Short mmCIF file of C-alpha atoms in Angstrom, two decimals:
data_model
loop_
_atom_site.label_atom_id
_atom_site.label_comp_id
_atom_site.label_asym_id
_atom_site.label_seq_id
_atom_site.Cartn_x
_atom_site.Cartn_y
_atom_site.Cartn_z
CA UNK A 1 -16.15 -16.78 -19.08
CA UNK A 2 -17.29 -17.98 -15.56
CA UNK A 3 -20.16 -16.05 -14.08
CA UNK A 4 -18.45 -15.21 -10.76
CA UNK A 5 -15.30 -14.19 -9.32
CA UNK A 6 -12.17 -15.52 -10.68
CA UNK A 7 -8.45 -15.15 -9.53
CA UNK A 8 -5.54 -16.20 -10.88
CA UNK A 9 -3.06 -18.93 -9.04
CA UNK A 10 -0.05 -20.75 -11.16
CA UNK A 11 -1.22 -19.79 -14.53
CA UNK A 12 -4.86 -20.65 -14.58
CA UNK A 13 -8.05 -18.52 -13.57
CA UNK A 14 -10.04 -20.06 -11.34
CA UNK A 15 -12.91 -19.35 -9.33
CA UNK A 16 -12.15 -17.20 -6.09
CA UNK A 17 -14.05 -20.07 -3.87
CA UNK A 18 -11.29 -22.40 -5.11
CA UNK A 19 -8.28 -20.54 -4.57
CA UNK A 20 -5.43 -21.84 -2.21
CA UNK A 21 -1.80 -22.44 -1.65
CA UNK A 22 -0.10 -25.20 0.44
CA UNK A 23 0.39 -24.63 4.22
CA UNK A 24 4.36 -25.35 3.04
CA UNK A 25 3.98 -22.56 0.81
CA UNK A 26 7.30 -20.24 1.14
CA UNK A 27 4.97 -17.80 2.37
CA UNK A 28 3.34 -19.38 5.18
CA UNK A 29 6.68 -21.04 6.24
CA UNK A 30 8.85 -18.07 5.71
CA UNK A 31 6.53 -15.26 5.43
CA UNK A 32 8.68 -15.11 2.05
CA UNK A 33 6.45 -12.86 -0.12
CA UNK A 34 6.52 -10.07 -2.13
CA UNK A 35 3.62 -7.89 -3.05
CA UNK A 36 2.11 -5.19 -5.40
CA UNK A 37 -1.72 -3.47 -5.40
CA UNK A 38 -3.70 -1.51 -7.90
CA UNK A 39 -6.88 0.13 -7.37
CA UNK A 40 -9.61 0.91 -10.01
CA UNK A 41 -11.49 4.41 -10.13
CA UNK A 42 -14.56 4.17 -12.01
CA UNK A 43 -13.93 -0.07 -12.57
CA UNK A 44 -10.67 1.46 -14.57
CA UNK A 45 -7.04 0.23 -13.65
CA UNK A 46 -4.78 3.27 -12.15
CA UNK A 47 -1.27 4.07 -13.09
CA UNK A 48 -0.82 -0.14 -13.47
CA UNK A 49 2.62 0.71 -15.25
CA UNK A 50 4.38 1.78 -12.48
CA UNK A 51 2.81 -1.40 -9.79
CA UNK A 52 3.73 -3.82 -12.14
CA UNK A 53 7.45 -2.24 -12.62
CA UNK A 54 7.48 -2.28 -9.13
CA UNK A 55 6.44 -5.44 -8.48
CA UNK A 56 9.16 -6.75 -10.71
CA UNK A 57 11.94 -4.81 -9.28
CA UNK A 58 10.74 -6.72 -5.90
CA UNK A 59 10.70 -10.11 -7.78
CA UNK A 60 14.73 -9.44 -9.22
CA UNK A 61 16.16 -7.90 -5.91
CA UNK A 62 14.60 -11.04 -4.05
CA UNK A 63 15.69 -13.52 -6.88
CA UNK A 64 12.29 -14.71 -7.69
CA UNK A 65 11.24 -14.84 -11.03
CA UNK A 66 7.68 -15.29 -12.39
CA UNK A 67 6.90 -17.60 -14.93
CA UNK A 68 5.13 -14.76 -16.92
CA UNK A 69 6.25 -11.46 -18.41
CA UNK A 70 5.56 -8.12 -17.22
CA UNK A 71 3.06 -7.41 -20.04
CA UNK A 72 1.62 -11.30 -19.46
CA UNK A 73 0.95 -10.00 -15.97
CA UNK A 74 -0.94 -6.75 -17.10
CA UNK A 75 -2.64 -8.35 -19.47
CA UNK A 76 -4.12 -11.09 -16.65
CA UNK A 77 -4.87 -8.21 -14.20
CA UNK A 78 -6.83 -6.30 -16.87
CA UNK A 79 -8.77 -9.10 -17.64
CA UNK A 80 -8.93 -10.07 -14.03
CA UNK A 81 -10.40 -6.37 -13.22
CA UNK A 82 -12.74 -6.52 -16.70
CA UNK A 83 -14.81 -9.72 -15.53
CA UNK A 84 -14.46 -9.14 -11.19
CA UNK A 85 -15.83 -5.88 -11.94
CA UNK A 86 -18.94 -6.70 -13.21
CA UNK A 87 -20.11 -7.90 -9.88
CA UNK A 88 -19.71 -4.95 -8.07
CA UNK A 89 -22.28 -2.15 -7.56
CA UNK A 90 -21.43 1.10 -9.50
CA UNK A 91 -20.14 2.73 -6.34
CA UNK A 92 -18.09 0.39 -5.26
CA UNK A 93 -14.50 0.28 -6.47
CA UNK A 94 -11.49 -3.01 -6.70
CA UNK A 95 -8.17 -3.29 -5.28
CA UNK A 96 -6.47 -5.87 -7.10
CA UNK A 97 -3.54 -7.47 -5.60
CA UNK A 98 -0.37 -9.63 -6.95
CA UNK A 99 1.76 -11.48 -4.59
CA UNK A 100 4.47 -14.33 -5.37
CA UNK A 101 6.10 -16.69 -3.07
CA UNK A 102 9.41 -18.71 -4.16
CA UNK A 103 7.02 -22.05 -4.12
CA UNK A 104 6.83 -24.86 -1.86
CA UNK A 105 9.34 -25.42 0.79
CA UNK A 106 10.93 -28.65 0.21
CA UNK A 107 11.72 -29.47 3.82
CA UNK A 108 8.17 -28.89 5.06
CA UNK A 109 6.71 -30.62 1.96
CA UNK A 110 7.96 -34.29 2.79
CA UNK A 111 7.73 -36.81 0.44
CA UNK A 112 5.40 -34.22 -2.13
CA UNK A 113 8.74 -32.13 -1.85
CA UNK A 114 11.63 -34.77 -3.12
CA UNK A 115 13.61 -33.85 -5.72
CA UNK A 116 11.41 -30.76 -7.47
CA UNK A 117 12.57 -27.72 -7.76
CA UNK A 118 10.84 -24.79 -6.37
CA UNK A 119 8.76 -23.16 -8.19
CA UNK A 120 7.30 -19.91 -7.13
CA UNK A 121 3.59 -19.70 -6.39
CA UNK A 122 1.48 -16.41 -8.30
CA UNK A 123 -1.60 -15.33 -7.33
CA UNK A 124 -3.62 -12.14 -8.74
CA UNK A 125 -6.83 -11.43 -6.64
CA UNK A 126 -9.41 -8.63 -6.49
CA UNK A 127 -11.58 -7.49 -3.69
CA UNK A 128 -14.52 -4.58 -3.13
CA UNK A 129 -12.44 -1.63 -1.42
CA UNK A 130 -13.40 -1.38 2.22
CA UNK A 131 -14.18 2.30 1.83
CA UNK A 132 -15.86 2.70 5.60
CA UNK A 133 -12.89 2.19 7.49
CA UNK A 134 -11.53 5.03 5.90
CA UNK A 135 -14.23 7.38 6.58
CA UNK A 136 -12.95 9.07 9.82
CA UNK A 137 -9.94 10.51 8.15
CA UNK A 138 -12.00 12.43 6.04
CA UNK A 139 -14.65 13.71 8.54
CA UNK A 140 -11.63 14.29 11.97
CA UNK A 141 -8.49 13.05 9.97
CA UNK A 142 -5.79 10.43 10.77
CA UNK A 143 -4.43 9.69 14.43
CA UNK A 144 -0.59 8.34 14.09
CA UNK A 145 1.59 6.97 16.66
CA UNK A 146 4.83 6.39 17.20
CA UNK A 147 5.10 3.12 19.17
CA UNK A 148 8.39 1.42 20.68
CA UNK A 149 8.86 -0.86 17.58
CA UNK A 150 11.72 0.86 14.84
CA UNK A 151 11.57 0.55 11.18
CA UNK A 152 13.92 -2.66 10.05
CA UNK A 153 16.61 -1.22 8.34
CA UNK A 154 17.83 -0.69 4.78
CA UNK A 155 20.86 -2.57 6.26
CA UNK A 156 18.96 -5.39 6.94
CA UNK A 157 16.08 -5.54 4.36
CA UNK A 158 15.97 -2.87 1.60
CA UNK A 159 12.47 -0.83 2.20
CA UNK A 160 12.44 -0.20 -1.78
CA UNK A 161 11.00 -4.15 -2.33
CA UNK A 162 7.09 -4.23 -1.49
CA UNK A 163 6.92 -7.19 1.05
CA UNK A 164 4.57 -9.35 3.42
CA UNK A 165 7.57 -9.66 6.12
CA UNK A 166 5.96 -7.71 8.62
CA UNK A 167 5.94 -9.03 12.44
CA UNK A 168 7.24 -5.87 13.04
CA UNK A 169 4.02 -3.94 11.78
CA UNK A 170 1.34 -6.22 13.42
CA UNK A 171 3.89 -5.53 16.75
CA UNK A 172 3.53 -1.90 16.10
CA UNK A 173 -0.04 -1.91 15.69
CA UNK A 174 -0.82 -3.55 19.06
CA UNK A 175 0.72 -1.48 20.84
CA UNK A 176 -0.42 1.61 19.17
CA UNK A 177 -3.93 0.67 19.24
CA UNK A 178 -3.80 0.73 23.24
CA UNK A 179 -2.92 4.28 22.74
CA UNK A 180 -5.94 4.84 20.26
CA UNK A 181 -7.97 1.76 18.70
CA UNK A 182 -8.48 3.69 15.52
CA UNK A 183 -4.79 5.29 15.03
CA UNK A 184 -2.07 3.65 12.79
CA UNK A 185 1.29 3.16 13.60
CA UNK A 186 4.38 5.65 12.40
CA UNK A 187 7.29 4.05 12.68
CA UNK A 188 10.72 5.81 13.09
CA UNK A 189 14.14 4.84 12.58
CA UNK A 190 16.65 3.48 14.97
CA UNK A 191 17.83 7.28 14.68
CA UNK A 192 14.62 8.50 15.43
CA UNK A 193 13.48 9.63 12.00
CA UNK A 194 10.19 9.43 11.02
CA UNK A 195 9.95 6.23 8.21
CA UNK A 196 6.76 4.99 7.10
CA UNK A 197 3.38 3.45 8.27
CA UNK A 198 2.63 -0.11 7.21
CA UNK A 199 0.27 0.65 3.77
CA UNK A 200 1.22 3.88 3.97
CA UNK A 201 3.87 6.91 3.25
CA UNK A 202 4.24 9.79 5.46
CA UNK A 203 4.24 13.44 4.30
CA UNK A 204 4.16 16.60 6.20
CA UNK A 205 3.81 20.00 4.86
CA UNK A 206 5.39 23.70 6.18
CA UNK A 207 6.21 26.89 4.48
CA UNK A 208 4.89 25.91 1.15
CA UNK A 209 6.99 22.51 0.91
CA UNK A 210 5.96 18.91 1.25
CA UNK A 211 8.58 17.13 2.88
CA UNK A 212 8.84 13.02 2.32
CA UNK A 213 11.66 10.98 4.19
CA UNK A 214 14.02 10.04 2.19
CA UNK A 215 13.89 7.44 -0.84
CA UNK A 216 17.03 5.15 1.27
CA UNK A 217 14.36 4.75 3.93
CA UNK A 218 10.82 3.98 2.79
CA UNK A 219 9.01 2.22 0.24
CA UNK A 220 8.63 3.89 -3.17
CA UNK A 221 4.71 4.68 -2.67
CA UNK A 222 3.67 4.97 -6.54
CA UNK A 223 0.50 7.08 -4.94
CA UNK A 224 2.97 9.18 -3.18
CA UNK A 225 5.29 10.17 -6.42
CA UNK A 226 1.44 11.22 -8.16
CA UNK A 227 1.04 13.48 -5.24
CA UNK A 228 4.84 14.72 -6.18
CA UNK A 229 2.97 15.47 -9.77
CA UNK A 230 0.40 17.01 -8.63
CA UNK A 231 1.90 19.00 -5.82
CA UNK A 232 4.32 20.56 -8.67
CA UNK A 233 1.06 21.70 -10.83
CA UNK A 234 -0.10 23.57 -7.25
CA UNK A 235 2.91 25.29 -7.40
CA UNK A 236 3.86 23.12 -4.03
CA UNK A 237 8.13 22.28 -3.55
CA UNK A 238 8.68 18.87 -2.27
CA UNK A 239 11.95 17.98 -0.90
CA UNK A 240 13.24 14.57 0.38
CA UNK A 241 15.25 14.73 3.78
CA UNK A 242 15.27 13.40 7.24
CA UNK A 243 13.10 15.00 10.06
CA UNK A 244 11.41 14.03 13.28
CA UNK A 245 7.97 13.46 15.25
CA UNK A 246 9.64 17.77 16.68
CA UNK A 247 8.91 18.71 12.82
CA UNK A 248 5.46 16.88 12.38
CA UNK A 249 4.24 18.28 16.11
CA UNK A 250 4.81 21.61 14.24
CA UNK A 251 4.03 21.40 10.85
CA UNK A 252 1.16 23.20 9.19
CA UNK A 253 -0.06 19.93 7.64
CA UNK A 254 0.51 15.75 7.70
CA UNK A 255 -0.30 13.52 5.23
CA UNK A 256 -0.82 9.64 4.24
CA UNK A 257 -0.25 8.52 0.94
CA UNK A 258 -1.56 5.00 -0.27
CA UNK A 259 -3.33 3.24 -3.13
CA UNK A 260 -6.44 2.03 -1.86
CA UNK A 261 -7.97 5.70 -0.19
CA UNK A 262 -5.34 8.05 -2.07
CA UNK A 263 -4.26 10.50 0.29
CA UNK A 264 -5.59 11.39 3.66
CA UNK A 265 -5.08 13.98 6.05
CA UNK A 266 -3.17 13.51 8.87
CA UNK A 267 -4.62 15.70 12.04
CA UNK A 268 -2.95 14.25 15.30
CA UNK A 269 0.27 12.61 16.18
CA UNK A 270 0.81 10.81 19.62
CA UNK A 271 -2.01 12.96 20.76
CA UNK A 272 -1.07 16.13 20.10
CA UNK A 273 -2.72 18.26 17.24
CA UNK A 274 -0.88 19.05 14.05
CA UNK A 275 -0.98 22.85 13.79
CA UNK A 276 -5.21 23.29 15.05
CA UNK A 277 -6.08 19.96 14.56
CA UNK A 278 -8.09 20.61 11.63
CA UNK A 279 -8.46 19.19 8.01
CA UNK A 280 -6.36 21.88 6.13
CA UNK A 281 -6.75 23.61 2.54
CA UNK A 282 -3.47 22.12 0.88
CA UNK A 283 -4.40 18.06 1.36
CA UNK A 284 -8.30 19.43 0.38
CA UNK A 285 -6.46 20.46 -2.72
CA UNK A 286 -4.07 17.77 -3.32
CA UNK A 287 -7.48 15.40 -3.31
CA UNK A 288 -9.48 17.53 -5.32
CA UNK A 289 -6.53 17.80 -8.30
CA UNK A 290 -6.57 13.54 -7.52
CA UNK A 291 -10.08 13.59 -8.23
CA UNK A 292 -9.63 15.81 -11.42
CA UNK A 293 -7.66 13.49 -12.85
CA UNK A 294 -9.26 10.36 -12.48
CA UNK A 295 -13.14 11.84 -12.96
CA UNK A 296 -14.44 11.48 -9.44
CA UNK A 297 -15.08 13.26 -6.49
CA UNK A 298 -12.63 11.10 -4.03
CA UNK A 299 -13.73 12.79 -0.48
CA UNK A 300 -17.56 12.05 -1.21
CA UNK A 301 -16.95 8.25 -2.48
CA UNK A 302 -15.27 7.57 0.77
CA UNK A 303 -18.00 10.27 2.87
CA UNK A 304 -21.15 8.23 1.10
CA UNK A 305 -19.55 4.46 2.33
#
């Protein structure tokens, strides 16, 4: 096999350096995209099951269908992860991403578009997680904001399909970073609700329960239903319901849940501290159970970037 990095685009593995799609790709002219990501821990896969079901249910609920199976597709992003990996330094872990278009779209295409069908466009790709950016949240924790900008939704676009749609989020983002360059947006729902951030899911803890807005409203984060796991094994409730930026302000404890850094502490919102503003003992203990399970000690690969 090729000595450098592959990724794989319409059924063929190809160097990384040779990788494209057509500027009347779907997904350039309709941001039309759907999306899944695994990480590795130790160069090994994580929980790739439940991404790849995931992914799928995205692919039927949008009506595009990939050319290859579900266990075609795991078998690609294992090999995809085997022979990327290699190239990596020992401390340094992948996040492997699938995304699928519906293909090229005919009336930007011209003549190349006449009379073909569409056919959707595949790609698998790896890259080195960018563990530094995360760093703060484990040495001050997280900053979120609520900006102006409201979660689209379930009416309009179900949150349950893992999409690249997402004016909305870059929107967000400006606006929160004139608050705080480093903070990341928390949107809420036309009701006020507190939804999701845009790689992330939202928890907050009080009273010995970790509370999660409900499953109508948010993406299902595959990270945050391992944190349901282990929360149970720390004797920890977890209940899905509605609440507000009133109930995070006085929590005991926030949280982000996501694939690529796991779960991070949350220790501000819109300014204001989260119970002392301090890293507290229940997300130290969530991470540490994480880390358990998958043979590393999460906090000091992220500390050490």
């Amino acid at each position: 096999m090729s000595q450098e990095e592959l990724v794989y685009l319409n059924g063929q593995l190809i160097p990384a350096n040779q990788a494209s799609i057509a500027i009347y790709d779907a997904a350039v002219v309709l941001g039309a995209t759907l999306t899944d990501m695994e990480r590795t821990f130790n160069h090994q896969i994580f929980q790739l099951d439940q991404h790849v079901e995931r992914f799928y249910r995205s692919c039927k609920f949008a009506r595009i269908e990939p050319a290859e199976s579900k266990l075609e597709t795991q078998n690609i992003i294992e090999e995809l992860v085997k022979h990327n990996s290699q190239f990596l330094r020992p401390d340094q872990e992948l996040g492997c991403v699938q995304f699928i278009s519906p293909g090229e779209f005919r009336a930007y295409a011209g003549a190349a578009g006449q009379n073909k069908e569409m056919n959707p466009t595949f790609c698998i790709h790896t890259f080195p997680l960018p563990f530094s950016i995360w760093h703060h949240f484990y040495t001050e924790g997280a900053h979120v904001v609520t900006p102006s900008i409201r979660h689209i939704p379930p009416e309009c676009i179900d949150p349950k399909i893992k999409c690249r749609s997402r004016m909305h989020w870059w929107l967000a983002d400006k606006e929160t970073h004139l608050v705080d360059p480093k903070a990341i947006s928390l949107c809420l729902d036309l009701q006020g609700n507190v939804a999701e951030t845009s790689g992330s899911n939202f928890l907050m803890y009080k009273a010995g329960t970790i509370w999660s807005p409900t499953s109508r409203n948010i993406l299902p984060g595959v990270s945050s239903q391992f944190l349901r796991q282990l929360a149970a094994e720390l004797d920890i409730n977890w209940i899905e319901k509605d609440f507000q930026v009133y109930d995070v302000i006085n929590a005991e404890e926030a949280f982000l849940a996501s694939t690529p850094y796991c779960v991070a502490p949350v220790t501000k919102i819109n300014g204001l501290p989260i119970s002392n503003g301090e890293i507290g003992p229940v997300f130290k203990a969530l991470i540490q159970k994480w880390g358990k399970r998958v043979e590393l000690d999460l906090e000091e690969q992220i500390l050490r970037s």
